[in-house]
CSV table of C-alpha atoms in Angstrom, one decimal:
chain,number,residue,atom,x,y,z
A,152,PRO,CA,-74.7,-27.4,18.2
A,153,ALA,CA,-77.9,-25.1,18.5
A,154,ASP,CA,-76.3,-22.3,16.4
A,155,TYR,CA,-75.6,-24.6,13.6
A,156,LEU,CA,-78.9,-26.1,13.4
A,157,LYS,CA,-80.5,-22.7,13.5
A,158,LEU,CA,-78.2,-21.6,10.6
A,159,ARG,CA,-79.0,-24.7,8.6
A,160,LYS,CA,-82.8,-24.1,9.1
A,161,HIS,CA,-82.3,-20.6,7.9
A,162,PHE,CA,-80.4,-21.8,4.7
A,163,VAL,CA,-83.2,-24.6,4.1
A,164,ALA,CA,-85.8,-21.9,4.3
A,165,MET,CA,-84.0,-19.9,1.6
A,166,LEU,CA,-83.7,-23.0,-0.5
A,167,GLU,CA,-87.5,-23.6,-0.3
A,168,THR,CA,-88.1,-20.1,-1.8
A,169,MET,CA,-86.0,-20.9,-5.0
A,170,ASP,CA,-87.7,-21.6,-8.3
A,171,ILE,CA,-85.0,-23.9,-9.4
A,172,ILE,CA,-81.5,-24.9,-8.1
A,173,HIS,CA,-78.4,-25.5,-10.2
A,174,TYR,CA,-76.2,-28.2,-8.7
A,175,ASN,CA,-72.7,-28.5,-10.3
A,176,SER,CA,-72.6,-32.3,-9.8
A,177,SER,CA,-74.9,-35.2,-8.7
A,178,LEU,CA,-72.6,-35.5,-5.7
A,179,THR,CA,-73.4,-31.9,-4.7
A,180,LYS,CA,-77.1,-32.7,-5.1
A,181,SER,CA,-76.9,-35.9,-3.0
A,182,VAL,CA,-75.1,-34.0,-0.1
A,183,TYR,CA,-77.9,-31.3,-0.1
A,184,ASN,CA,-80.5,-33.8,-0.3
A,185,SER,CA,-79.2,-35.7,2.7
A,186,ILE,CA,-80.1,-32.9,5.0
A,187,TRP,CA,-82.9,-31.3,3.0
A,188,LYS,CA,-85.7,-33.1,1.3
A,189,PRO,CA,-87.4,-30.6,-1.3
A,190,LYS,CA,-91.1,-30.8,-1.6
A,191,ALA,CA,-90.6,-31.2,-5.5
A,192,ASP,CA,-87.7,-31.6,-7.7
A,193,LYS,CA,-86.7,-28.1,-8.4
A,194,SER,CA,-83.2,-28.7,-9.7
A,195,ARG,CA,-81.0,-29.5,-12.5
A,196,VAL,CA,-77.5,-31.0,-12.4
A,197,ILE,CA,-75.2,-29.2,-14.9
A,198,SER,CA,-71.4,-29.5,-14.7
A,199,ILE,CA,-69.3,-26.5,-14.9
A,200,THR,CA,-66.2,-25.2,-16.6
A,201,HIS,CA,-64.2,-21.9,-16.8
A,202,SER,CA,-63.0,-19.7,-19.7
A,203,GLY,CA,-59.5,-21.1,-19.4
A,204,ILE,CA,-60.5,-24.6,-20.3
A,205,SER,CA,-60.9,-25.6,-24.1
A,206,ALA,CA,-60.9,-28.9,-25.8
A,207,HIS,CA,-57.5,-29.8,-27.4
A,208,SER,CA,-58.4,-33.3,-28.5
A,209,GLU,CA,-54.8,-34.7,-28.3
A,210,LEU,CA,-54.1,-38.3,-29.5
A,211,LYS,CA,-51.5,-39.6,-27.2
A,212,GLU,CA,-49.0,-42.3,-27.9
A,213,PHE,CA,-48.3,-43.6,-24.3
A,214,ASN,CA,-44.9,-44.9,-25.3
A,215,SER,CA,-43.1,-44.0,-22.0
A,216,PRO,CA,-41.4,-47.1,-20.4
A,217,ILE,CA,-42.9,-46.1,-17.1
A,218,LEU,CA,-46.4,-45.2,-16.2
A,219,ARG,CA,-46.5,-41.4,-15.5
A,220,ILE,CA,-49.1,-40.6,-12.8
A,221,THR,CA,-49.9,-37.1,-11.9
A,222,PHE,CA,-51.5,-35.7,-8.7
A,223,LEU,CA,-52.1,-31.9,-8.7
A,224,GLY,CA,-53.8,-31.6,-5.2
A,225,ALA,CA,-52.4,-30.5,-1.9
A,226,GLN,CA,-50.4,-32.7,0.3
A,227,SER,CA,-53.2,-33.5,2.7
A,228,GLU,CA,-55.6,-36.2,3.9
A,229,ALA,CA,-58.7,-34.7,2.6
A,230,LYS,CA,-57.3,-34.4,-1.0
A,231,GLY,CA,-56.3,-38.3,-0.7
A,232,TYR,CA,-52.5,-37.8,-1.2
A,233,PHE,CA,-51.6,-40.1,1.7
A,234,PHE,CA,-54.2,-42.6,0.5
A,235,LEU,CA,-52.6,-42.5,-2.9
A,236,ARG,CA,-49.2,-42.9,-1.5
A,237,LYS,CA,-50.1,-46.0,0.4
A,238,ALA,CA,-51.5,-47.5,-2.6
A,239,LEU,CA,-48.4,-46.7,-4.7
A,240,ASP,CA,-46.1,-48.0,-2.0
A,241,GLU,CA,-47.9,-51.4,-2.3
A,242,ILE,CA,-47.7,-51.2,-6.0
A,243,GLN,CA,-44.0,-50.4,-6.0
A,244,ASN,CA,-43.3,-53.6,-3.9
A,245,THR,CA,-44.8,-55.7,-6.9
A,246,GLY,CA,-42.1,-54.3,-9.3
A,247,LYS,CA,-44.4,-52.2,-11.5
A,248,HIS,CA,-42.5,-49.1,-12.8
A,249,PHE,CA,-44.1,-45.7,-12.5
A,250,VAL,CA,-43.4,-42.1,-11.5
A,251,LEU,CA,-45.7,-39.7,-9.5
A,252,ASN,CA,-45.7,-36.1,-10.4
A,253,VAL,CA,-46.7,-33.8,-7.6
A,254,PRO,CA,-46.6,-30.0,-7.3
A,255,PHE,CA,-44.9,-29.9,-3.9
A,256,SER,CA,-41.9,-31.2,-1.9
A,257,PRO,CA,-43.2,-34.3,0.0
A,258,THR,CA,-42.6,-34.4,3.8
A,259,GLU,CA,-41.8,-38.1,3.4
A,260,PRO,CA,-40.0,-38.6,0.1
A,261,ARG,CA,-40.4,-41.6,-2.0
A,262,THR,CA,-38.1,-42.7,-5.0
A,263,TYR,CA,-41.0,-42.8,-7.4
A,264,ILE,CA,-42.1,-39.2,-6.5
A,265,ASN,CA,-41.2,-36.3,-8.8
A,266,ASN,CA,-41.7,-32.7,-7.6
A,267,ILE,CA,-42.7,-30.7,-10.7
A,268,GLY,CA,-43.0,-27.5,-8.6
A,269,ARG,CA,-45.9,-25.0,-8.1
A,270,TYR,CA,-47.7,-24.4,-11.3
A,271,ASN,CA,-50.2,-21.8,-12.8
A,272,SER,CA,-52.9,-22.3,-15.4
A,273,SER,CA,-50.5,-21.5,-18.4
A,274,GLN,CA,-48.4,-24.6,-17.5
A,275,ILE,CA,-51.2,-27.1,-17.5
A,276,GLY,CA,-50.6,-28.1,-21.0
A,277,GLY,CA,-46.9,-28.8,-20.4
A,278,ILE,CA,-47.9,-30.9,-17.3
A,279,MET,CA,-50.4,-33.0,-19.3
A,280,LYS,CA,-47.7,-33.8,-21.9
A,281,ILE,CA,-45.7,-35.6,-19.3
A,282,THR,CA,-48.9,-37.3,-17.7
A,283,ASP,CA,-50.3,-40.7,-18.8
A,284,VAL,CA,-53.1,-40.6,-16.1
A,285,LEU,CA,-54.4,-38.0,-13.7
A,286,ILE,CA,-55.4,-39.4,-10.3
A,287,VAL,CA,-57.8,-37.4,-8.1
A,288,PRO,CA,-58.1,-39.5,-4.9
A,289,SER,CA,-60.1,-37.3,-2.6
A,290,ILE,CA,-61.5,-39.0,0.5
A,291,TRP,CA,-63.6,-35.9,1.5
A,292,ASN,CA,-66.5,-34.9,-0.8
A,293,GLU,CA,-65.3,-32.5,-3.4
A,294,THR,CA,-68.3,-31.0,-5.2
A,295,PHE,CA,-66.5,-30.7,-8.5
A,296,GLY,CA,-62.8,-30.5,-9.2
A,297,PHE,CA,-61.6,-28.7,-12.2
A,298,THR,CA,-58.4,-30.7,-12.7
A,299,VAL,CA,-60.5,-33.5,-14.1
A,300,ILE,CA,-61.8,-31.6,-17.0
A,301,GLU,CA,-58.4,-30.0,-17.5
A,302,ALA,CA,-57.0,-33.4,-18.0
A,303,LEU,CA,-59.8,-34.6,-20.1
A,304,SER,CA,-59.4,-31.4,-22.3
A,305,TYR,CA,-56.0,-32.8,-23.2
A,306,GLY,CA,-57.2,-36.4,-23.7
A,307,VAL,CA,-55.6,-37.5,-20.5
A,308,PRO,CA,-57.4,-40.5,-18.8
A,309,VAL,CA,-58.4,-40.0,-15.2
A,310,VAL,CA,-58.7,-42.1,-12.1
A,311,VAL,CA,-61.0,-40.5,-9.5
A,312,SER,CA,-62.5,-41.4,-6.2
A,313,ASP,CA,-66.4,-41.6,-5.9
A,314,CYS,CA,-66.1,-38.4,-3.7
A,315,VAL,CA,-65.3,-36.3,-6.6
A,316,GLY,CA,-68.2,-34.4,-8.2
A,317,SER,CA,-66.5,-34.1,-11.7
A,318,LYS,CA,-66.8,-37.9,-12.2
A,319,ASP,CA,-70.1,-36.9,-13.8
A,320,VAL,CA,-68.1,-35.7,-16.9
A,321,ILE,CA,-65.9,-38.6,-17.4
A,322,PRO,CA,-67.1,-40.4,-20.7
A,323,ARG,CA,-67.6,-44.1,-20.8
A,324,GLY,CA,-64.3,-45.8,-21.1
A,325,GLY,CA,-62.4,-42.4,-20.4
A,326,GLY,CA,-61.6,-43.0,-16.8
A,327,ILE,CA,-62.0,-45.2,-13.7
A,328,VAL,CA,-63.9,-44.3,-10.5
A,329,PHE,CA,-62.8,-46.2,-7.4
A,330,ASP,CA,-64.1,-46.6,-3.9
A,331,HIS,CA,-62.6,-43.9,-1.6
A,332,LEU,CA,-62.7,-46.2,1.3
A,333,SER,CA,-60.8,-49.0,-0.3
A,334,VAL,CA,-57.0,-48.7,-1.0
A,335,GLN,CA,-57.3,-52.0,-2.8
A,336,SER,CA,-59.9,-50.4,-5.2
A,337,LEU,CA,-57.3,-47.7,-6.1
A,338,ILE,CA,-54.6,-50.3,-6.5
A,339,SER,CA,-56.8,-52.3,-8.8
A,340,ALA,CA,-57.6,-49.2,-10.9
A,341,ILE,CA,-53.9,-48.4,-11.3
A,342,ASN,CA,-53.0,-52.0,-12.1
A,343,GLU,CA,-55.5,-52.0,-15.0
A,344,LEU,CA,-53.4,-49.2,-16.8
A,345,ASN,CA,-51.1,-50.2,-19.5
A,346,ALA,CA,-50.2,-48.6,-22.9
A,347,ASP,CA,-53.2,-50.4,-24.7
A,348,THR,CA,-55.8,-49.5,-22.0
A,349,LEU,CA,-54.6,-45.9,-21.9
A,350,ARG,CA,-54.8,-45.6,-25.6
A,351,ALA,CA,-58.3,-46.9,-25.6
A,352,MET,CA,-59.3,-44.4,-22.8
A,353,ASN,CA,-57.7,-41.5,-24.7
A,354,LYS,CA,-59.7,-42.4,-27.9
A,355,SER,CA,-62.8,-42.6,-25.7
A,356,ILE,CA,-62.2,-39.3,-24.4
A,357,ILE,CA,-61.6,-37.7,-27.9
A,358,ASP,CA,-64.6,-39.4,-29.4
A,359,ALA,CA,-66.9,-38.3,-26.6
A,360,LYS,CA,-65.8,-34.6,-26.5
A,361,PRO,CA,-66.8,-34.2,-22.9
A,362,VAL,CA,-65.3,-30.7,-22.3
A,363,LYS,CA,-67.7,-27.8,-22.9
A,364,SER,CA,-66.5,-24.2,-23.6
A,365,ILE,CA,-67.7,-21.5,-21.4
A,366,CYS,CA,-70.0,-20.4,-24.3
A,367,GLU,CA,-71.6,-23.9,-24.7
A,368,LEU,CA,-72.1,-24.0,-20.9
A,369,SER,CA,-73.7,-20.7,-21.0
A,370,PHE,CA,-76.3,-21.9,-23.7
A,371,GLU,CA,-76.9,-25.1,-21.6
A,372,ILE,CA,-77.7,-23.2,-18.5
A,373,LYS,CA,-79.9,-20.9,-20.5
A,374,ASP,CA,-81.9,-23.9,-22.0
A,375,LYS,CA,-82.2,-25.9,-18.7
A,376,LEU,CA,-82.5,-23.2,-16.2
A,377,TYR,CA,-84.2,-20.3,-17.9
A,378,SER,CA,-86.8,-22.4,-19.8
A,379,GLY,CA,-89.7,-24.6,-18.9
A,380,ASN,CA,-93.0,-24.5,-16.7
A,381,TRP,CA,-91.4,-22.9,-13.7
A,382,SER,CA,-90.6,-19.8,-15.8
A,383,ILE,CA,-94.3,-19.6,-17.0
A,384,ASN,CA,-95.4,-19.9,-13.3
A,385,ARG,CA,-93.2,-16.8,-12.5
A,386,GLN,CA,-94.6,-14.8,-15.2
A,387,LYS,CA,-98.1,-15.5,-13.9
A,388,GLY,CA,-97.0,-14.0,-10.5
A,389,ASP,CA,-96.6,-17.3,-8.5
A,390,ARG,CA,-93.3,-15.9,-7.2
A,391,ASN,CA,-92.3,-12.5,-6.0
């Protein structure tokens, strides 16, 4: 529509006046760059956090007789809930034992679904104690996704789609990224999970220390966004 194109042109014009742009993920940058080609690379990709997240570095045992999967999104197509359910339906038919924790009452119940109810930030720690793996199966682009770093902050392995921006913060060996267009890709990722692989993923997370405090993030933003040649140019009056 003409109105949308006019609005997009307006925003692109504003972006062109920026000295530097902070993208919260490589996915966010790719989405912007798909409709706007900057004349020069005036950007930094820096993951984000919030003051309620801190590293707990919990060494987990993974001694539950069943795989405890947690999904903390909404019961919607965009968040990938039905995509995940389709994958789990197929896995259940193979005889694998698991439970799926969700924060809502499902419209179509399954024997493997456990409704943990609505939650708030103070309950995240308790939820992670009953979680072996967090799955974020979004099928629409999600520029970041705080639940991923919340899980990592407790040493919980994660399985995320390639539509989730916070995949950037998953340390090597600490999670699995799957193809959001392929149910089989998600099934394969879940089938890789057992006590040994989960313990190895947990150790990778603890060793890598991927979760930044809000203070550490502030210093990183200061160093990467408020230092460098562009700030010198600004002092010389190249920008108003």
